Amino acid sequence: MRLLWSSRSPFVRKVCIVLHELHIEELVERIPCTVISSVEAPKNVLSLNPLGKIPALELDNGSSLYDSRVICEFLDQEYGPVLFPVDKRERIQHLKWQSLADGIQDILLLWRSELGRPHQGSADIRKAFERKIRACFEHLDADANALSNIQFGIGHVCIMCALDYFDFRWSGAGWEAKFPTLSLWHSQTSQRASIIANPFTDTDTDTDTDTDTDTGAIAVTEPAFVF
């Protein structure tokens, strides 16, 4: 299998963590690629995903899967189940966390895109993003004990990607002091081998985006955002 990959994309990282948890990293070749929404997508991306986004996974039979949620569930069905619980209630809880975390990542990517516009874009839009992120962190902090008391799964993977991406692009925001229960859970889960093995990194050959943004390849002033 071949994975269209970027070291900056939180959604690609999600897939890579799942590969590690399933112990199948050696089955997948990572293909570095650059995707910018304001520029025509590379042919190799469009051939696997007509939306021109990453991650996209080419299967051994030549077919492709796209959207991190679809890819992760497929992998767990084929090589698990490990991360998607069989128990209905636990499964729904993990899917709720996945939706929340993926939504956070969408907001953060759009936020960075807004900051790349002239004069850092609209102040009203930036304030709206800030309010949503604060609300999401409050919700996650309230769920932190539940996260600690349920088997590691796709919900944990997604939340770690969201929190780590926030730290990657908004370092110094001080969320740890504001949300100590969530911070403790994050610190403990950060020691997991799959998390350590798949860090965010800046390179000259990839971008953040697997959604409708144009970040990474443009100059973006990091936001002065403090909780």
JSON list of C-alpha atoms in Angstrom, two decimals, residues 134-210:
[
{"chain": "A", "resi": 134, "resn": "ARG", "atom": "CA", "xyz": [-11.79, 27.49, 24.06]},
{"chain": "A", "resi": 135, "resn": "ALA", "atom": "CA", "xyz": [-15.14, 25.67, 24.12]},
{"chain": "A", "resi": 136, "resn": "CYS", "atom": "CA", "xyz": [-13.55, 22.52, 22.70]},
{"chain": "A", "resi": 137, "resn": "PHE", "atom": "CA", "xyz": [-10.74, 22.54, 25.27]},
{"chain": "A", "resi": 138, "resn": "GLU", "atom": "CA", "xyz": [-13.27, 23.00, 28.07]},
{"chain": "A", "resi": 139, "resn": "HIS", "atom": "CA", "xyz": [-15.21, 20.00, 26.77]},
{"chain": "A", "resi": 140, "resn": "LEU", "atom": "CA", "xyz": [-12.09, 17.86, 26.49]},
{"chain": "A", "resi": 141, "resn": "ASP", "atom": "CA", "xyz": [-10.97, 18.81, 29.99]},
{"chain": "A", "resi": 142, "resn": "ALA", "atom": "CA", "xyz": [-14.35, 17.67, 31.32]},
{"chain": "A", "resi": 143, "resn": "ASP", "atom": "CA", "xyz": [-13.88, 14.38, 29.44]},
{"chain": "A", "resi": 144, "resn": "ALA", "atom": "CA", "xyz": [-10.27, 13.82, 30.54]},
{"chain": "A", "resi": 145, "resn": "ASN", "atom": "CA", "xyz": [-11.13, 11.34, 33.30]},
{"chain": "A", "resi": 146, "resn": "ALA", "atom": "CA", "xyz": [-13.30, 9.37, 30.89]},
{"chain": "A", "resi": 147, "resn": "LEU", "atom": "CA", "xyz": [-10.39, 9.31, 28.43]},
{"chain": "A", "resi": 148, "resn": "SER", "atom": "CA", "xyz": [-8.21, 7.80, 31.16]},
{"chain": "A", "resi": 149, "resn": "ASN", "atom": "CA", "xyz": [-10.76, 5.13, 32.06]},
{"chain": "A", "resi": 150, "resn": "ILE", "atom": "CA", "xyz": [-11.50, 3.65, 28.64]},
{"chain": "A", "resi": 151, "resn": "GLN", "atom": "CA", "xyz": [-9.32, 1.46, 26.45]},
{"chain": "A", "resi": 152, "resn": "PHE", "atom": "CA", "xyz": [-7.05, 3.37, 24.05]},
{"chain": "A", "resi": 153, "resn": "GLY", "atom": "CA", "xyz": [-8.78, 3.77, 20.72]},
{"chain": "A", "resi": 154, "resn": "ILE", "atom": "CA", "xyz": [-9.45, 6.00, 17.76]},
{"chain": "A", "resi": 155, "resn": "GLY", "atom": "CA", "xyz": [-10.85, 8.77, 19.96]},
{"chain": "A", "resi": 156, "resn": "HIS", "atom": "CA", "xyz": [-7.56, 9.00, 21.85]},
{"chain": "A", "resi": 157, "resn": "VAL", "atom": "CA", "xyz": [-5.58, 9.02, 18.59]},
{"chain": "A", "resi": 158, "resn": "CYS", "atom": "CA", "xyz": [-7.61, 11.91, 17.21]},
{"chain": "A", "resi": 159, "resn": "ILE", "atom": "CA", "xyz": [-7.49, 13.99, 20.39]},
{"chain": "A", "resi": 160, "resn": "MET", "atom": "CA", "xyz": [-3.72, 13.57, 20.66]},
{"chain": "A", "resi": 161, "resn": "CYS", "atom": "CA", "xyz": [-3.35, 14.73, 17.05]},
{"chain": "A", "resi": 162, "resn": "ALA", "atom": "CA", "xyz": [-5.50, 17.79, 17.74]},
{"chain": "A", "resi": 163, "resn": "LEU", "atom": "CA", "xyz": [-3.68, 18.77, 20.94]},
{"chain": "A", "resi": 164, "resn": "ASP", "atom": "CA", "xyz": [-0.24, 18.16, 19.46]},
{"chain": "A", "resi": 165, "resn": "TYR", "atom": "CA", "xyz": [-1.07, 20.11, 16.32]},
{"chain": "A", "resi": 166, "resn": "PHE", "atom": "CA", "xyz": [-2.22, 23.00, 18.50]},
{"chain": "A", "resi": 167, "resn": "ASP", "atom": "CA", "xyz": [1.12, 22.87, 20.35]},
{"chain": "A", "resi": 168, "resn": "PHE", "atom": "CA", "xyz": [2.96, 22.58, 17.02]},
{"chain": "A", "resi": 169, "resn": "ARG", "atom": "CA", "xyz": [1.44, 25.79, 15.65]},
{"chain": "A", "resi": 170, "resn": "TRP", "atom": "CA", "xyz": [0.30, 27.67, 18.78]},
{"chain": "A", "resi": 171, "resn": "SER", "atom": "CA", "xyz": [3.13, 26.98, 21.22]},
{"chain": "A", "resi": 172, "resn": "GLY", "atom": "CA", "xyz": [2.99, 29.07, 24.36]},
{"chain": "A", "resi": 173, "resn": "ALA", "atom": "CA", "xyz": [-0.81, 29.41, 24.45]},
{"chain": "A", "resi": 174, "resn": "GLY", "atom": "CA", "xyz": [-0.78, 28.08, 28.01]},
{"chain": "A", "resi": 175, "resn": "TRP", "atom": "CA", "xyz": [-3.65, 25.64, 27.78]},
{"chain": "A", "resi": 176, "resn": "GLU", "atom": "CA", "xyz": [-1.96, 23.20, 30.18]},
{"chain": "A", "resi": 177, "resn": "ALA", "atom": "CA", "xyz": [-2.37, 25.51, 33.19]},
{"chain": "A", "resi": 178, "resn": "LYS", "atom": "CA", "xyz": [-5.96, 26.29, 32.28]},
{"chain": "A", "resi": 179, "resn": "PHE", "atom": "CA", "xyz": [-6.96, 22.66, 31.79]},
{"chain": "A", "resi": 180, "resn": "PRO", "atom": "CA", "xyz": [-4.86, 20.60, 34.24]},
{"chain": "A", "resi": 181, "resn": "THR", "atom": "CA", "xyz": [-6.86, 17.37, 33.99]},
{"chain": "A", "resi": 182, "resn": "LEU", "atom": "CA", "xyz": [-6.57, 17.32, 30.22]},
{"chain": "A", "resi": 183, "resn": "SER", "atom": "CA", "xyz": [-2.92, 18.30, 30.47]},
{"chain": "A", "resi": 184, "resn": "LEU", "atom": "CA", "xyz": [-2.17, 15.33, 32.75]},
{"chain": "A", "resi": 185, "resn": "TRP", "atom": "CA", "xyz": [-3.90, 12.93, 30.38]},
{"chain": "A", "resi": 186, "resn": "HIS", "atom": "CA", "xyz": [-2.03, 14.43, 27.42]},
{"chain": "A", "resi": 187, "resn": "SER", "atom": "CA", "xyz": [1.32, 14.18, 29.19]},
{"chain": "A", "resi": 188, "resn": "GLN", "atom": "CA", "xyz": [0.76, 10.52, 30.06]},
{"chain": "A", "resi": 189, "resn": "THR", "atom": "CA", "xyz": [-0.52, 9.56, 26.62]},
{"chain": "A", "resi": 190, "resn": "SER", "atom": "CA", "xyz": [2.38, 11.37, 24.95]},
{"chain": "A", "resi": 191, "resn": "GLN", "atom": "CA", "xyz": [4.63, 8.56, 26.20]},
{"chain": "A", "resi": 192, "resn": "ARG", "atom": "CA", "xyz": [2.87, 6.01, 24.02]},
{"chain": "A", "resi": 193, "resn": "ALA", "atom": "CA", "xyz": [5.21, 4.54, 21.39]},
{"chain": "A", "resi": 194, "resn": "SER", "atom": "CA", "xyz": [2.93, 5.32, 18.44]},
{"chain": "A", "resi": 195, "resn": "ILE", "atom": "CA", "xyz": [2.73, 8.98, 19.46]},
{"chain": "A", "resi": 196, "resn": "ILE", "atom": "CA", "xyz": [6.48, 9.33, 19.92]},
{"chain": "A", "resi": 197, "resn": "ALA", "atom": "CA", "xyz": [7.19, 7.63, 16.58]},
{"chain": "A", "resi": 198, "resn": "ASN", "atom": "CA", "xyz": [5.07, 10.08, 14.58]},
{"chain": "A", "resi": 199, "resn": "PRO", "atom": "CA", "xyz": [5.94, 13.69, 15.54]},
{"chain": "A", "resi": 200, "resn": "PHE", "atom": "CA", "xyz": [4.98, 16.81, 13.64]},
{"chain": "A", "resi": 201, "resn": "THR", "atom": "CA", "xyz": [7.96, 18.28, 11.81]},
{"chain": "A", "resi": 202, "resn": "ASP", "atom": "CA", "xyz": [8.55, 21.21, 9.48]},
{"chain": "A", "resi": 203, "resn": "THR", "atom": "CA", "xyz": [10.18, 20.41, 6.15]},
{"chain": "A", "resi": 204, "resn": "ASP", "atom": "CA", "xyz": [10.49, 22.17, 2.80]},
{"chain": "A", "resi": 205, "resn": "THR", "atom": "CA", "xyz": [8.58, 19.49, 0.93]},
{"chain": "A", "resi": 206, "resn": "ASP", "atom": "CA", "xyz": [5.16, 19.29, 2.59]},
{"chain": "A", "resi": 207, "resn": "THR", "atom": "CA", "xyz": [2.31, 21.33, 3.99]},
{"chain": "A", "resi": 208, "resn": "ASP", "atom": "CA", "xyz": [-0.26, 21.16, 6.76]},
{"chain": "A", "resi": 209, "resn": "THR", "atom": "CA", "xyz": [-3.21, 20.84, 4.52]},
{"chain": "A", "resi": 210, "resn": "ASP", "atom": "CA", "xyz": [-5.52, 17.98, 3.77]}
]
